[in-house]
């Protein structure tokens, strides 16, 4: 192989393989990279950019031909191999269709046009649903301030509880023993993703107290949005 895929060649993306095998996309990419290293081949001609419809961010994925797909599957279980093989057969059958025959068949053309129209309508509806969120994230990314984790969850359209759990599991925040408040990991502060800010809280008796609060920066919101997009895509 030369490491180059022709534009009209039948291929399968690493993202689709991840979906078919219920694996994380970065795990599939890791497996592909190891395979190409073992084969002493270059990945250069197999890389393409995939744009996420939710946030407009671009991510790398790999396009594999049949030989490389089959080689990759040798390391997977029989159940996972069968899922990918069946999907590949579907792609091959679809690729065998005679386009001229379809163009001359009124019923086939009617079905294709209806299917296309439905897809266009669905995409338009999805764009309308995603537009408010995209605009909100764009405003946040361009802002200079920071927001509390609860408000960040609202802007990211997830439950505050889920965002707190995510930040703890990814080692963004933690609780010191005996403390009821969260503290940001120093590396996340240095990366500009989180910051500590002193806020004034009113007590029930009318007095005030100062407390230190972890807040998410605009850079942190952008990073979390990318993380959430990847988790839902793979």
Short mmCIF file of N, CA and C in Angstrom, two decimals, residues 100-192:
data_model
loop_
_atom_site.label_atom_id
_atom_site.label_comp_id
_atom_site.label_asym_id
_atom_site.label_seq_id
_atom_site.Cartn_x
_atom_site.Cartn_y
_atom_site.Cartn_z
N UNK A 100 -27.28 4.61 -13.16
CA UNK A 100 -28.09 4.90 -14.35
C UNK A 100 -29.43 4.17 -14.28
N UNK A 101 -29.39 2.95 -13.75
CA UNK A 101 -30.64 2.20 -13.60
C UNK A 101 -31.56 2.91 -12.63
N UNK A 102 -30.99 3.44 -11.56
CA UNK A 102 -31.80 4.15 -10.58
C UNK A 102 -32.41 5.41 -11.19
N UNK A 103 -31.63 6.12 -12.01
CA UNK A 103 -32.12 7.36 -12.62
C UNK A 103 -33.28 7.10 -13.57
N UNK A 104 -33.32 5.91 -14.19
CA UNK A 104 -34.36 5.58 -15.15
C UNK A 104 -35.57 4.91 -14.51
N UNK A 105 -35.52 4.69 -13.20
CA UNK A 105 -36.62 4.03 -12.48
C UNK A 105 -37.39 5.09 -11.70
N UNK A 106 -38.63 5.44 -12.12
CA UNK A 106 -39.39 6.50 -11.44
C UNK A 106 -39.62 6.20 -9.96
N UNK A 107 -39.92 4.95 -9.61
CA UNK A 107 -40.18 4.61 -8.21
C UNK A 107 -38.91 4.79 -7.35
N UNK A 108 -37.80 4.34 -7.92
CA UNK A 108 -36.54 4.49 -7.19
C UNK A 108 -36.21 5.96 -6.98
N UNK A 109 -36.40 6.78 -8.04
CA UNK A 109 -36.11 8.20 -7.94
C UNK A 109 -37.03 8.88 -6.94
N UNK A 110 -38.31 8.46 -6.93
CA UNK A 110 -39.26 9.05 -5.99
C UNK A 110 -38.83 8.73 -4.55
N UNK A 111 -38.41 7.49 -4.33
CA UNK A 111 -37.97 7.11 -2.99
C UNK A 111 -36.72 7.87 -2.57
N UNK A 112 -35.78 8.03 -3.52
CA UNK A 112 -34.56 8.76 -3.20
C UNK A 112 -34.83 10.22 -2.88
N UNK A 113 -35.74 10.82 -3.68
CA UNK A 113 -36.07 12.23 -3.45
C UNK A 113 -36.79 12.43 -2.12
N UNK A 114 -37.70 11.51 -1.79
CA UNK A 114 -38.39 11.61 -0.50
C UNK A 114 -37.41 11.46 0.65
N UNK A 115 -36.51 10.50 0.50
CA UNK A 115 -35.51 10.27 1.54
C UNK A 115 -34.61 11.49 1.71
N UNK A 116 -34.22 12.07 0.57
CA UNK A 116 -33.36 13.25 0.62
C UNK A 116 -34.10 14.42 1.27
N UNK A 117 -35.38 14.59 0.91
CA UNK A 117 -36.16 15.70 1.47
C UNK A 117 -36.30 15.55 2.99
N UNK A 118 -36.54 14.31 3.43
CA UNK A 118 -36.67 14.07 4.86
C UNK A 118 -35.36 14.39 5.58
N UNK A 119 -34.23 14.02 4.96
CA UNK A 119 -32.94 14.30 5.58
C UNK A 119 -32.70 15.81 5.68
N UNK A 120 -33.08 16.54 4.62
CA UNK A 120 -32.90 17.99 4.63
C UNK A 120 -33.73 18.62 5.73
N UNK A 121 -34.98 18.17 5.86
CA UNK A 121 -35.87 18.70 6.89
C UNK A 121 -35.32 18.39 8.28
N UNK A 122 -34.84 17.15 8.47
CA UNK A 122 -34.29 16.77 9.76
C UNK A 122 -33.06 17.60 10.10
N UNK A 123 -32.19 17.84 9.10
CA UNK A 123 -31.00 18.65 9.34
C UNK A 123 -31.36 20.08 9.69
N UNK A 124 -32.40 20.62 9.01
CA UNK A 124 -32.84 21.97 9.31
C UNK A 124 -33.36 22.07 10.73
N UNK A 125 -34.13 21.05 11.15
CA UNK A 125 -34.65 21.04 12.52
C UNK A 125 -33.53 20.93 13.54
N UNK A 126 -32.54 20.07 13.22
CA UNK A 126 -31.40 19.91 14.14
C UNK A 126 -30.62 21.21 14.26
N UNK A 127 -30.44 21.90 13.14
CA UNK A 127 -29.70 23.16 13.17
C UNK A 127 -30.43 24.19 14.01
N UNK A 128 -31.76 24.23 13.91
CA UNK A 128 -32.53 25.17 14.71
C UNK A 128 -32.42 24.86 16.19
N UNK A 129 -32.40 23.54 16.53
CA UNK A 129 -32.28 23.15 17.93
C UNK A 129 -30.89 23.46 18.48
N UNK A 130 -29.86 23.30 17.64
CA UNK A 130 -28.49 23.49 18.10
C UNK A 130 -28.06 24.96 18.07
N UNK A 131 -28.76 25.79 17.30
CA UNK A 131 -28.34 27.18 17.14
C UNK A 131 -28.27 27.94 18.46
N UNK A 132 -29.31 27.87 19.33
CA UNK A 132 -29.21 28.60 20.61
C UNK A 132 -28.01 28.17 21.44
N UNK A 133 -27.75 26.86 21.50
CA UNK A 133 -26.62 26.37 22.29
C UNK A 133 -25.30 26.84 21.69
N UNK A 134 -25.18 26.77 20.36
CA UNK A 134 -23.95 27.20 19.70
C UNK A 134 -23.70 28.69 19.95
N UNK A 135 -24.78 29.50 19.88
CA UNK A 135 -24.64 30.93 20.12
C UNK A 135 -24.23 31.20 21.55
N UNK A 136 -24.81 30.44 22.49
CA UNK A 136 -24.47 30.61 23.91
C UNK A 136 -23.01 30.28 24.16
N UNK A 137 -22.54 29.17 23.58
CA UNK A 137 -21.14 28.77 23.77
C UNK A 137 -20.21 29.77 23.10
N UNK A 138 -20.63 30.33 21.98
CA UNK A 138 -19.80 31.32 21.29
C UNK A 138 -19.66 32.58 22.13
N UNK A 139 -20.77 32.99 22.78
CA UNK A 139 -20.71 34.17 23.65
C UNK A 139 -19.78 33.92 24.82
N UNK A 140 -19.88 32.71 25.40
CA UNK A 140 -19.05 32.38 26.55
C UNK A 140 -17.59 32.35 26.16
N UNK A 141 -17.28 31.71 25.02
CA UNK A 141 -15.89 31.58 24.58
C UNK A 141 -15.25 32.94 24.34
N UNK A 142 -16.04 33.94 23.95
CA UNK A 142 -15.51 35.26 23.66
C UNK A 142 -15.51 36.18 24.88
N UNK A 143 -16.11 35.73 25.97
CA UNK A 143 -16.19 36.57 27.16
C UNK A 143 -14.87 36.54 27.92
N UNK A 144 -14.66 37.55 28.76
CA UNK A 144 -13.41 37.65 29.53
C UNK A 144 -13.56 37.12 30.94
N UNK A 145 -14.77 36.93 31.42
CA UNK A 145 -14.98 36.55 32.81
C UNK A 145 -15.02 35.04 33.01
N UNK A 146 -15.48 34.66 34.20
CA UNK A 146 -15.64 33.25 34.55
C UNK A 146 -16.99 33.08 35.22
N UNK A 147 -17.48 31.85 35.25
CA UNK A 147 -18.79 31.57 35.85
C UNK A 147 -18.67 30.39 36.80
N UNK A 148 -19.62 30.30 37.72
CA UNK A 148 -19.60 29.19 38.66
C UNK A 148 -19.96 27.89 37.93
N UNK A 149 -19.66 26.78 38.57
CA UNK A 149 -19.86 25.48 37.92
C UNK A 149 -21.34 25.23 37.62
N UNK A 150 -22.22 25.66 38.50
CA UNK A 150 -23.66 25.46 38.28
C UNK A 150 -24.12 26.19 37.03
N UNK A 151 -23.68 27.43 36.87
CA UNK A 151 -24.06 28.19 35.67
C UNK A 151 -23.39 27.63 34.42
N UNK A 152 -22.17 27.12 34.59
CA UNK A 152 -21.49 26.49 33.45
C UNK A 152 -22.28 25.29 32.95
N UNK A 153 -22.83 24.52 33.90
CA UNK A 153 -23.64 23.35 33.52
C UNK A 153 -24.86 23.77 32.72
N UNK A 154 -25.50 24.88 33.14
CA UNK A 154 -26.67 25.37 32.41
C UNK A 154 -26.30 25.75 30.98
N UNK A 155 -25.16 26.43 30.82
CA UNK A 155 -24.73 26.85 29.48
C UNK A 155 -24.35 25.65 28.62
N UNK A 156 -23.82 24.60 29.25
CA UNK A 156 -23.46 23.39 28.51
C UNK A 156 -24.64 22.45 28.34
N UNK A 157 -25.79 22.82 28.94
CA UNK A 157 -27.03 22.06 28.84
C UNK A 157 -26.90 20.65 29.40
N UNK A 158 -26.25 20.53 30.54
CA UNK A 158 -26.22 19.28 31.29
C UNK A 158 -26.57 19.58 32.74
N UNK A 159 -26.89 18.56 33.51
CA UNK A 159 -27.24 18.75 34.90
C UNK A 159 -26.01 19.17 35.70
N UNK A 160 -26.16 20.13 36.63
CA UNK A 160 -25.02 20.53 37.46
C UNK A 160 -24.36 19.34 38.14
N UNK A 161 -25.18 18.36 38.62
CA UNK A 161 -24.62 17.18 39.28
C UNK A 161 -23.69 16.43 38.34
N UNK A 162 -24.09 16.32 37.07
CA UNK A 162 -23.28 15.59 36.10
C UNK A 162 -21.97 16.32 35.81
N UNK A 163 -22.03 17.66 35.77
CA UNK A 163 -20.80 18.42 35.51
C UNK A 163 -19.84 18.32 36.69
N UNK A 164 -20.36 18.38 37.93
CA UNK A 164 -19.51 18.21 39.09
C UNK A 164 -18.83 16.84 39.06
N UNK A 165 -19.59 15.80 38.71
CA UNK A 165 -19.03 14.45 38.64
C UNK A 165 -17.96 14.36 37.56
N UNK A 166 -18.23 15.00 36.40
CA UNK A 166 -17.26 14.98 35.30
C UNK A 166 -15.96 15.67 35.71
N UNK A 167 -16.09 16.84 36.36
CA UNK A 167 -14.91 17.59 36.76
C UNK A 167 -14.09 16.83 37.80
N UNK A 168 -14.78 16.10 38.68
CA UNK A 168 -14.04 15.30 39.67
C UNK A 168 -13.36 14.10 39.00
N UNK A 169 -14.08 13.42 38.10
CA UNK A 169 -13.53 12.22 37.47
C UNK A 169 -12.35 12.55 36.56
N UNK A 170 -12.37 13.75 35.94
CA UNK A 170 -11.29 14.17 35.05
C UNK A 170 -10.20 14.94 35.79
N UNK A 171 -10.30 14.97 37.13
CA UNK A 171 -9.31 15.64 37.98
C UNK A 171 -9.17 17.12 37.65
N UNK A 172 -10.32 17.78 37.60
CA UNK A 172 -10.34 19.24 37.50
C UNK A 172 -10.52 19.84 38.89
N UNK A 173 -11.38 19.20 39.70
CA UNK A 173 -11.66 19.70 41.04
C UNK A 173 -11.63 18.56 42.04
N UNK A 174 -11.46 18.92 43.34
CA UNK A 174 -11.48 17.93 44.41
C UNK A 174 -11.89 18.62 45.71
N UNK A 175 -12.24 17.82 46.70
CA UNK A 175 -12.55 18.34 48.03
C UNK A 175 -11.44 17.94 49.00
N UNK A 176 -10.93 18.91 49.74
CA UNK A 176 -9.98 18.58 50.80
C UNK A 176 -10.72 17.92 51.95
N UNK A 177 -10.02 17.06 52.67
CA UNK A 177 -10.64 16.35 53.78
C UNK A 177 -11.20 17.34 54.80
N UNK A 178 -12.47 17.13 55.15
CA UNK A 178 -13.13 17.99 56.13
C UNK A 178 -13.69 19.27 55.56
N UNK A 179 -13.53 19.50 54.24
CA UNK A 179 -14.03 20.72 53.61
C UNK A 179 -15.30 20.42 52.81
N UNK A 180 -16.21 21.36 52.79
CA UNK A 180 -17.45 21.20 52.03
C UNK A 180 -17.38 21.89 50.67
N UNK A 181 -16.29 22.61 50.43
CA UNK A 181 -16.14 23.33 49.16
C UNK A 181 -15.12 22.62 48.27
N UNK A 182 -15.24 22.89 46.97
CA UNK A 182 -14.34 22.28 46.01
C UNK A 182 -13.11 23.16 45.78
N UNK A 183 -12.02 22.51 45.42
CA UNK A 183 -10.77 23.18 45.10
C UNK A 183 -10.34 22.74 43.71
N UNK A 184 -9.81 23.67 42.93
CA UNK A 184 -9.34 23.34 41.58
C UNK A 184 -7.93 22.76 41.64
N UNK A 185 -7.67 21.77 40.80
CA UNK A 185 -6.31 21.26 40.67
C UNK A 185 -5.42 22.35 40.08
N UNK A 186 -4.19 22.42 40.59
CA UNK A 186 -3.29 23.50 40.21
C UNK A 186 -3.00 23.52 38.72
N UNK A 187 -2.88 22.33 38.10
CA UNK A 187 -2.57 22.32 36.67
C UNK A 187 -3.69 22.89 35.83
N UNK A 188 -4.96 22.74 36.30
CA UNK A 188 -6.09 23.30 35.56
C UNK A 188 -6.13 24.82 35.71
N UNK A 189 -5.66 25.31 36.86
CA UNK A 189 -5.55 26.76 37.04
C UNK A 189 -4.47 27.31 36.12
N UNK A 190 -3.31 26.61 36.08
CA UNK A 190 -2.20 27.06 35.25
C UNK A 190 -2.55 27.03 33.76
N UNK A 191 -3.42 26.09 33.37
CA UNK A 191 -3.85 26.01 31.97
C UNK A 191 -4.91 27.04 31.63
N UNK A 192 -5.39 27.76 32.64
CA UNK A 192 -6.40 28.79 32.39
C UNK A 192 -7.80 28.26 32.23
#
